[in-house]
Coordinates of C-alpha atoms in Angstrom, one line a residue:
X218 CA 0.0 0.0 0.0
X219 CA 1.7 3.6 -1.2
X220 CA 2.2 5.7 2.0
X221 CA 0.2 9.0 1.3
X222 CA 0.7 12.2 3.6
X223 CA 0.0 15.6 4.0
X224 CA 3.6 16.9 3.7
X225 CA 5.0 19.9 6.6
X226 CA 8.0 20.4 4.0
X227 CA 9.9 20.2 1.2
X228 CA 13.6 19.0 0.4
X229 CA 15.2 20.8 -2.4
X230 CA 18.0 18.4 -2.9
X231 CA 19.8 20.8 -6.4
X232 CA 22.3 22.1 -3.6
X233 CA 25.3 20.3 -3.3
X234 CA 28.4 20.8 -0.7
X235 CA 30.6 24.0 -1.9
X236 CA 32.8 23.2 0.9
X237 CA 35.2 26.1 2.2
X238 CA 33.8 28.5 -0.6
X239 CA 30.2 28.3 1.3
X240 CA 30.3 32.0 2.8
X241 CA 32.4 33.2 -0.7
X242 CA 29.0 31.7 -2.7
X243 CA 26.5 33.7 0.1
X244 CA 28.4 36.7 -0.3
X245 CA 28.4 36.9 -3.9
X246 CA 24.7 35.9 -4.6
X247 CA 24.5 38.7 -1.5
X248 CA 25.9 41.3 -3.5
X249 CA 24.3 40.6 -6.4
X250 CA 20.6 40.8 -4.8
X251 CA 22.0 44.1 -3.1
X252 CA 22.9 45.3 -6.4
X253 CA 19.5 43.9 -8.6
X254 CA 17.7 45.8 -5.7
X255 CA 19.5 48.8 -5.7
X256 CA 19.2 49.8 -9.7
X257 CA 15.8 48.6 -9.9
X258 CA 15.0 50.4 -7.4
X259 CA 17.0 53.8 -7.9
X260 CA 15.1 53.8 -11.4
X261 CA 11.8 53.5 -9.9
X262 CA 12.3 56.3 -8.1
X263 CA 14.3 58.6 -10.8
X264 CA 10.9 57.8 -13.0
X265 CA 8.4 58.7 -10.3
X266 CA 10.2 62.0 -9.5
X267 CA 11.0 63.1 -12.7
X268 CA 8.0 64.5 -14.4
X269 CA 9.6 64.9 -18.3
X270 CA 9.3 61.1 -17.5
X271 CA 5.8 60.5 -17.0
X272 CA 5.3 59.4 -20.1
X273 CA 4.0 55.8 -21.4
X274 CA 6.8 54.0 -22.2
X275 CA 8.7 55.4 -18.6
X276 CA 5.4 53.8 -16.8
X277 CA 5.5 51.0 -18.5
X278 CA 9.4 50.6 -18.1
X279 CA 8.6 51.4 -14.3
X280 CA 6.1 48.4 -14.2
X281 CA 8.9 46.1 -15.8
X282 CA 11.2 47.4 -12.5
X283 CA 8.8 46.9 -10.2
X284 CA 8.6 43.2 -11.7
X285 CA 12.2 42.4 -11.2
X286 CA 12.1 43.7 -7.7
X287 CA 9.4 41.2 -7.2
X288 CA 10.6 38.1 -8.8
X289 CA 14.0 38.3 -7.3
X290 CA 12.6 38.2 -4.0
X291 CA 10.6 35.3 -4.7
X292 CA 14.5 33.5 -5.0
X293 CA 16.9 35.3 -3.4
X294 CA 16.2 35.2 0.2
X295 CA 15.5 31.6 0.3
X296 CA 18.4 31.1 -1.7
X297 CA 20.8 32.9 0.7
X298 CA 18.9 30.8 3.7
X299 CA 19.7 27.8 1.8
X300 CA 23.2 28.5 1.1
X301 CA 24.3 28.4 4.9
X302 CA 21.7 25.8 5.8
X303 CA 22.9 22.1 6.1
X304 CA 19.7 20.6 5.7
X305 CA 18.0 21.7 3.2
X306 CA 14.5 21.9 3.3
X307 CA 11.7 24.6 3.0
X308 CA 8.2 24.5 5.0
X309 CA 5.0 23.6 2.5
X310 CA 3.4 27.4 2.7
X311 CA 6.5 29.0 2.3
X312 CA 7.4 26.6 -1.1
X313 CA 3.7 27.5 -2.1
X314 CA 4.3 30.9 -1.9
X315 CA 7.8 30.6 -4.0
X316 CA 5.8 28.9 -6.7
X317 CA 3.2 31.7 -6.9
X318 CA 5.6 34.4 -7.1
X319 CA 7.7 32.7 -9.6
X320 CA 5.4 31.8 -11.8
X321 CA 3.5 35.0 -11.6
X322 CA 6.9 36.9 -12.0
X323 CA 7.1 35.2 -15.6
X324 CA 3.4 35.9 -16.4
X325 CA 4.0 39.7 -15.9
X326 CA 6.9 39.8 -17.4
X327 CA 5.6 38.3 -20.8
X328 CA 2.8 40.7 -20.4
X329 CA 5.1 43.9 -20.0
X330 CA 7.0 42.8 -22.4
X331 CA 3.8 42.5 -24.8
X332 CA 2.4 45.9 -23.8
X333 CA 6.1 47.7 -24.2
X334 CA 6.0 46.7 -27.8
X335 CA 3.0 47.7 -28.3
X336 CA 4.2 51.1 -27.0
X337 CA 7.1 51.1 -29.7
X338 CA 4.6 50.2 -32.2
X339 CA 2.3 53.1 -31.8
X340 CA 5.2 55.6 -31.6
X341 CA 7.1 54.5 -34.8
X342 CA 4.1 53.7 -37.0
X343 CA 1.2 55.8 -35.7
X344 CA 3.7 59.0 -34.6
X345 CA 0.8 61.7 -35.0
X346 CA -1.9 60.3 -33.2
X347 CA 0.2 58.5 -30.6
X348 CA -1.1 61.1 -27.8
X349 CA -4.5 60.7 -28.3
X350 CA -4.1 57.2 -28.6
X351 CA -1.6 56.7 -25.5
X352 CA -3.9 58.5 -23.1
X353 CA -2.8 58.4 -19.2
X354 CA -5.9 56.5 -18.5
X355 CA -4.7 53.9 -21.3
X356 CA -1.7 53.6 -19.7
X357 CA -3.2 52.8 -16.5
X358 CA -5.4 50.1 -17.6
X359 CA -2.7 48.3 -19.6
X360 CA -0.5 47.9 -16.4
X361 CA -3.7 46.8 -14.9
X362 CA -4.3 44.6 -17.8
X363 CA -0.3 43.5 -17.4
X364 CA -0.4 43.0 -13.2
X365 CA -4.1 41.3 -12.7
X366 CA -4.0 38.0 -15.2
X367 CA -0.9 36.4 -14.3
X368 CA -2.0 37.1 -10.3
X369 CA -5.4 35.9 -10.3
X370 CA -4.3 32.7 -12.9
X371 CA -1.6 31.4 -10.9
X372 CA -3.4 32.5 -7.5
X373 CA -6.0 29.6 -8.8
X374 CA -3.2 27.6 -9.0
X375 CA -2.9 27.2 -5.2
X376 CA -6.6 24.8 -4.5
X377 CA -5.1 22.9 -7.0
X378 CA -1.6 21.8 -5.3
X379 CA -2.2 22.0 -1.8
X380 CA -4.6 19.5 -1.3
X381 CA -3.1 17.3 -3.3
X382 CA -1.9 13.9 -1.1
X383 CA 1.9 13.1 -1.8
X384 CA 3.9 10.5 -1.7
X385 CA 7.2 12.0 -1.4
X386 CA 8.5 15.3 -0.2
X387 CA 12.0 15.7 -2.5
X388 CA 12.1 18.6 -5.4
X389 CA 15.3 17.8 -7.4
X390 CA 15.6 21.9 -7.9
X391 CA 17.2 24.7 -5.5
X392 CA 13.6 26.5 -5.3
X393 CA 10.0 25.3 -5.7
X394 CA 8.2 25.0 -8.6
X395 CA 4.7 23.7 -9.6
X396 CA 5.2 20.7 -11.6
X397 CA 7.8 19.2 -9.2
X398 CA 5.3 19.8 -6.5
X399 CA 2.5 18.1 -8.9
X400 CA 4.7 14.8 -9.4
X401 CA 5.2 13.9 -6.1
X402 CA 1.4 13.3 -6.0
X403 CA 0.1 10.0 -5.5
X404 CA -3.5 11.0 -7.0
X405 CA -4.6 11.5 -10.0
X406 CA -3.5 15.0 -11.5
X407 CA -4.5 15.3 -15.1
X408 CA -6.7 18.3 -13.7
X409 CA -3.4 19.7 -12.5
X410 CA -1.7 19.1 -15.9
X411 CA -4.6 20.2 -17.9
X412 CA -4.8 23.4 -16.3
X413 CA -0.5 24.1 -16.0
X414 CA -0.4 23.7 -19.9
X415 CA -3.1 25.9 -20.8
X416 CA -2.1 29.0 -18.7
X417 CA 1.5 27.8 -19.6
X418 CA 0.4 28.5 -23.1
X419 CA -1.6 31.6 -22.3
X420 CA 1.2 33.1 -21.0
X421 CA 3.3 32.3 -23.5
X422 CA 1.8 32.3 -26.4
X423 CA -0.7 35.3 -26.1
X424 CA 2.5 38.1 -25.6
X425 CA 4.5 36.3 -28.2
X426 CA 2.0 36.8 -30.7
X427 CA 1.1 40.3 -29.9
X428 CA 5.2 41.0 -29.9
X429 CA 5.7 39.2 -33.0
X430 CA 3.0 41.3 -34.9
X431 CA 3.8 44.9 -33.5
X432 CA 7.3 44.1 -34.6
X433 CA 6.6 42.8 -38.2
X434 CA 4.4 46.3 -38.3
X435 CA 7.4 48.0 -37.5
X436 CA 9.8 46.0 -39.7
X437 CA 7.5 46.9 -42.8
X438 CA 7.5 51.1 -41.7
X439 CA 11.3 50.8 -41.2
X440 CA 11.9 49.2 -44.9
X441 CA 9.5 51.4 -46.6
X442 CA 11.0 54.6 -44.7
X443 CA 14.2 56.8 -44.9
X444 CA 17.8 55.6 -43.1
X445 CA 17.0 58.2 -40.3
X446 CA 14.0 55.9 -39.8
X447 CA 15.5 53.0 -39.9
X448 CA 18.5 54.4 -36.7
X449 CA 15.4 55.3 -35.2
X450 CA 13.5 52.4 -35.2
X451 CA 16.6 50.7 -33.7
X452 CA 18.1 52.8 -31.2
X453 CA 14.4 51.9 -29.8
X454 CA 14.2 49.1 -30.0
X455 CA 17.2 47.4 -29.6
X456 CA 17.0 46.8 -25.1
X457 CA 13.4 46.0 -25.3
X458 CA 14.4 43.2 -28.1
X459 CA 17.0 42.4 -25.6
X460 CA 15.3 41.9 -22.7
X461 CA 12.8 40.1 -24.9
X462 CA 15.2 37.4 -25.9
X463 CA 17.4 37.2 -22.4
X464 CA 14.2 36.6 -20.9
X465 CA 12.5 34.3 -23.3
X466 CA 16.3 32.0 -23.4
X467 CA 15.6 31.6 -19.6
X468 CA 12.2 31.3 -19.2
X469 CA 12.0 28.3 -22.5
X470 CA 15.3 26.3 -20.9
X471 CA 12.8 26.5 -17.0
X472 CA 9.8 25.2 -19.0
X473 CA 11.6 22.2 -21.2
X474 CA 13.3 21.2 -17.6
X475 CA 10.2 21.5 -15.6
X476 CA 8.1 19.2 -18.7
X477 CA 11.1 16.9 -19.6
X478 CA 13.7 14.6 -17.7
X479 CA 16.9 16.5 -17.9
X480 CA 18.8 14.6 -16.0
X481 CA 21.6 13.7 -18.5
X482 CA 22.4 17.3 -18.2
X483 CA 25.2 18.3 -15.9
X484 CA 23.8 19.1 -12.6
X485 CA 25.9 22.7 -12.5
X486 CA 24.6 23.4 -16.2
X487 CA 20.8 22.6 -14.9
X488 CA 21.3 25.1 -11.5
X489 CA 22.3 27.6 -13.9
X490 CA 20.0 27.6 -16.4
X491 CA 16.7 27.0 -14.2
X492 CA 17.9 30.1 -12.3
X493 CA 18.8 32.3 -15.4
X494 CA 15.5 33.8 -15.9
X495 CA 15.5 34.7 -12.0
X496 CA 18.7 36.3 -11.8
X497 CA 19.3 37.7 -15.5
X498 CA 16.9 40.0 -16.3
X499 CA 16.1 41.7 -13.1
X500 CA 20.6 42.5 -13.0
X501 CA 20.5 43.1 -16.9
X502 CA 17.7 45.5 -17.6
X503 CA 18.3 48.1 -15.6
X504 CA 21.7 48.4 -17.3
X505 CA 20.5 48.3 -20.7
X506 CA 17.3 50.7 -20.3
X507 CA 19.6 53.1 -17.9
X508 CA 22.4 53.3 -20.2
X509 CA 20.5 52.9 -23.6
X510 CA 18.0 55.7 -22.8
X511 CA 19.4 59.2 -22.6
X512 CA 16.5 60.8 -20.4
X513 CA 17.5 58.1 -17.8
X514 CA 21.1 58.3 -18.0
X515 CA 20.6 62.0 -17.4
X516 CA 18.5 62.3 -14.6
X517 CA 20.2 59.3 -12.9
X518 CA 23.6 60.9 -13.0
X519 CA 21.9 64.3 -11.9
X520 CA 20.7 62.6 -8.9
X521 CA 23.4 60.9 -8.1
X522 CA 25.1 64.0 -8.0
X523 CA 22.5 66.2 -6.4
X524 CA 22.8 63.4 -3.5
X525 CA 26.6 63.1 -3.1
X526 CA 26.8 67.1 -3.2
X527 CA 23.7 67.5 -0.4
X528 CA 26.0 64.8 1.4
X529 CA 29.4 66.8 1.2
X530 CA 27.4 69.8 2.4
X531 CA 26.5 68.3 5.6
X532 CA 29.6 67.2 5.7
X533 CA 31.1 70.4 5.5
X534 CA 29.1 72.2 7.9
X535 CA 29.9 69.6 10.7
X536 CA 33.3 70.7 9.5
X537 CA 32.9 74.2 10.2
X538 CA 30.6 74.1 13.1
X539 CA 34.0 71.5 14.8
X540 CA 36.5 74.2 13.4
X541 CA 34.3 77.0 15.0
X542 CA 34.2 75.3 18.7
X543 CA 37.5 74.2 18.2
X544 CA 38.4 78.3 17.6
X545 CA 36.2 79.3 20.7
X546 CA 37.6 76.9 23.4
X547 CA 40.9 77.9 22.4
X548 CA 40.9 81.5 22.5
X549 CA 43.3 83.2 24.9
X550 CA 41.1 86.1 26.0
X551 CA 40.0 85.5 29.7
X552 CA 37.2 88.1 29.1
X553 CA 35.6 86.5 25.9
X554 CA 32.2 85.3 26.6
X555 CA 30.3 82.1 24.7
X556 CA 29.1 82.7 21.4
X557 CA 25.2 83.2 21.5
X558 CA 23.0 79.9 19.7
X559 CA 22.5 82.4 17.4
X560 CA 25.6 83.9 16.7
X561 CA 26.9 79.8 16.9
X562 CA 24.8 79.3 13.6
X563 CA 24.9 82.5 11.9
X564 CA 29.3 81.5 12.4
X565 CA 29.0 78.2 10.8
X566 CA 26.9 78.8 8.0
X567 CA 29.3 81.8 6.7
X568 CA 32.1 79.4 7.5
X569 CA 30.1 76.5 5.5
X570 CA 29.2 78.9 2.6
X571 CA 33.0 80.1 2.3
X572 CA 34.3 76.7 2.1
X573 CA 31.6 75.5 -0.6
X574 CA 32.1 78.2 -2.9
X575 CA 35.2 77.0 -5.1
X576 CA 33.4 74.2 -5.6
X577 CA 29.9 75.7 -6.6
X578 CA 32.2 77.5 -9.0
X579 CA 33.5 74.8 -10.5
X580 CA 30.4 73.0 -10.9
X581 CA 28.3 75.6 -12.2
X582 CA 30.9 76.3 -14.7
X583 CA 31.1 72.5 -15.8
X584 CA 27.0 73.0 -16.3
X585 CA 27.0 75.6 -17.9
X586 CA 29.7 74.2 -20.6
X587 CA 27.4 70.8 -21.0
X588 CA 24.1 73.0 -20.9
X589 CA 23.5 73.1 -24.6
X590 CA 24.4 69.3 -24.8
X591 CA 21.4 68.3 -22.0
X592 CA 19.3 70.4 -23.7
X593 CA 19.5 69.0 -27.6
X594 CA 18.8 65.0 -25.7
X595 CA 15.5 66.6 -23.8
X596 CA 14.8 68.1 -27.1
X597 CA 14.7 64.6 -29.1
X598 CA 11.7 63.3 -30.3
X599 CA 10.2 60.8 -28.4
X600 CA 10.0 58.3 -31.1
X601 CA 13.6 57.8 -30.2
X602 CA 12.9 56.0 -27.0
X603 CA 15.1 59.0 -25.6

């Protein structure tokens, strides 16, 4: 008689024993996360601020950020957990909740995908009626229409695992997916396989085709236009083609492994490439849209430095205000009395103003030099993806 249970946890046994390199493995993947985190996120925010960026394709490019932040913490922390842990296993809820976000991580991003190239569609081959086409309230329902599917679909996936009696607990991956979780089921689960496939397919399929024919739209206006066109055309499309494909690599090698038995393949070659589509495009597309696009680049590098300068200020003025104290307590005069609060602050800010002006000097005149450049990019068209 099969022994069926209602398993606590989960063994993920795709970790092997790195040895004395354990902490060297944690510290990398740490910096990594620290680093997918920290562009995604200083994007976000150099979007939001920035109003000349409130435009459709900066939402929509926002919404693919937001993504990236949300799928790589659906693997990184357990990963990290795992790294350091000698036995390792993950609790049932917690490995449900991994599948969820995972799989809804690559439903959204299919869908952003989709709706970007749209976006690119509109601007290169509709260019005069792209405003009243790309309304803000259009934009808002298409991230709507790009968040809400992939949620609620794999969301329904849940009633359909959980339950399910098993007779086994080991998932021969480093993090938990659905069909693993579905095979070690000792009922029947063509229900289970019925519905994977077809949102499988949905997710797919139904992006790939919208992609495929914005792109052959935009193929035919590039071939029947001018050179200039053509750069155009390019220069925009080039990182969302990109991400496309670095995505798409990832996210086809996770399906054939999860459908297929793989284990011929070596056991390094298989970590790496189930984990590609986790790790690759949330660390890759903030470098290619923040390098790529000249309004980001811009406003990233005039925040940065609008940051590090409001830093060296209060620097400075804890300078001055030490240098002023340091002046008063040492002052020979037996007769000289305290400086007042006010007098104290009205001291250190002329102090703090006296040592910051050589170098508001030299800024201003190194803006003023690259004025005329900053102000022919915010002058491009917008069909330039600039």
């Amino acid at each position: 008689m099969i022994n069926t249970t209602q398993v606590s946890f989960f063994t993920l046994t795709g970790y092997f024993d790195t040895g004395r390199v354990t902490y060297l493995c944690f510290f990398v993947i740490l910096a990594l996360y620290i680093f997918i985190v920290g562009s995604n996120v200083l994007l976000i925010v150099v979007i939001c601020v920035n109003r000349s960026l409130h435009e459709p394709m900066y939402m929509f490019l926002c919404s693919l950020f937001v993504n990236e932040l949300y799928g790589s913490t659906g693997l990184f922390p357990s990963l990290l957990v795992q790294i350091l842990s000698d036995v390792h296993t993950v609790s049932a809820p917690l490995c449900f909740l991994q599948v969820f976000s995972v799989y809804s991580y690559g439903g959204i991003e299919f869908l952003n995908l989709a709706v970007m190239s749209y976006d690119r569609y509109l601007a290169i081959c509709c260019p005069l009626q792209y405003n009243k086409l790309m309304t803000s309230n259009k934009v808002t329902k298409l991230i709507v229409a790009v968040w809400s599917p992939p949620l609620f679909l794999n969301f329904l996936t849940l009633p359909l695992i959980v339950p399910l009696k098993r007779c086994g607990n080991i998932i021969n991956k480093v993090y938990c997916d659905n069909h693993s979780i579905v095979k070690l089921a000792c009922s029947d689960t063509t229900l289970n396989n019925i519905y994977g496939l077809t949102v499988c397919a949905l997710s797919v399929f139904g992006p790939l085709i919208v992609i495929l024919y914005t792109y052959m739209r935009i193929l035919k206006v590039c071939f029947s236009g001018s050179k200039q066109t053509r750069q155009k055309a390019i220069s925009t499309c080039t990182p969302h083609l990109a991400s496309l494909l670095n995505f798409s690599f990832g996210a086809c090698f996770e399906i054939l492994q999860s459908r297929f038995n793989m284990n011929s393949s070596p056991n390094m070659l298989r970590i790496f490439l189930s984990l590609y589509f986790l790790t690759c495009p949330p660390l890759f597309n903030p470098l290619m849209y923040g390098l790529n696009l000249s309004k980001i680049r811009v406003t990233c590098k005039n925040l940065i430095t609008h940051i590090i300068f409001k830093c060296e200020g209060r620097i400075l003025k804890r300078v001055a205000k030490q240098l002023l104290q340091e002046a008063v307590s040492q002052t020979s005069d037996p007769d000289a009395t305290m400086l007042s609060a006010e007098e104290e602050q009205l001291e250190v800010h002329l102090l703090w103003i006296n040592i910051q002006i050589p170098q508001f000097t030299r800024q201003s005149s190194s803006r003023s030099t690259g004025k005329g450049r900053s102000s022919t990019c915010q002058s491009r068209v917008y069909m330039t993806g600039d």
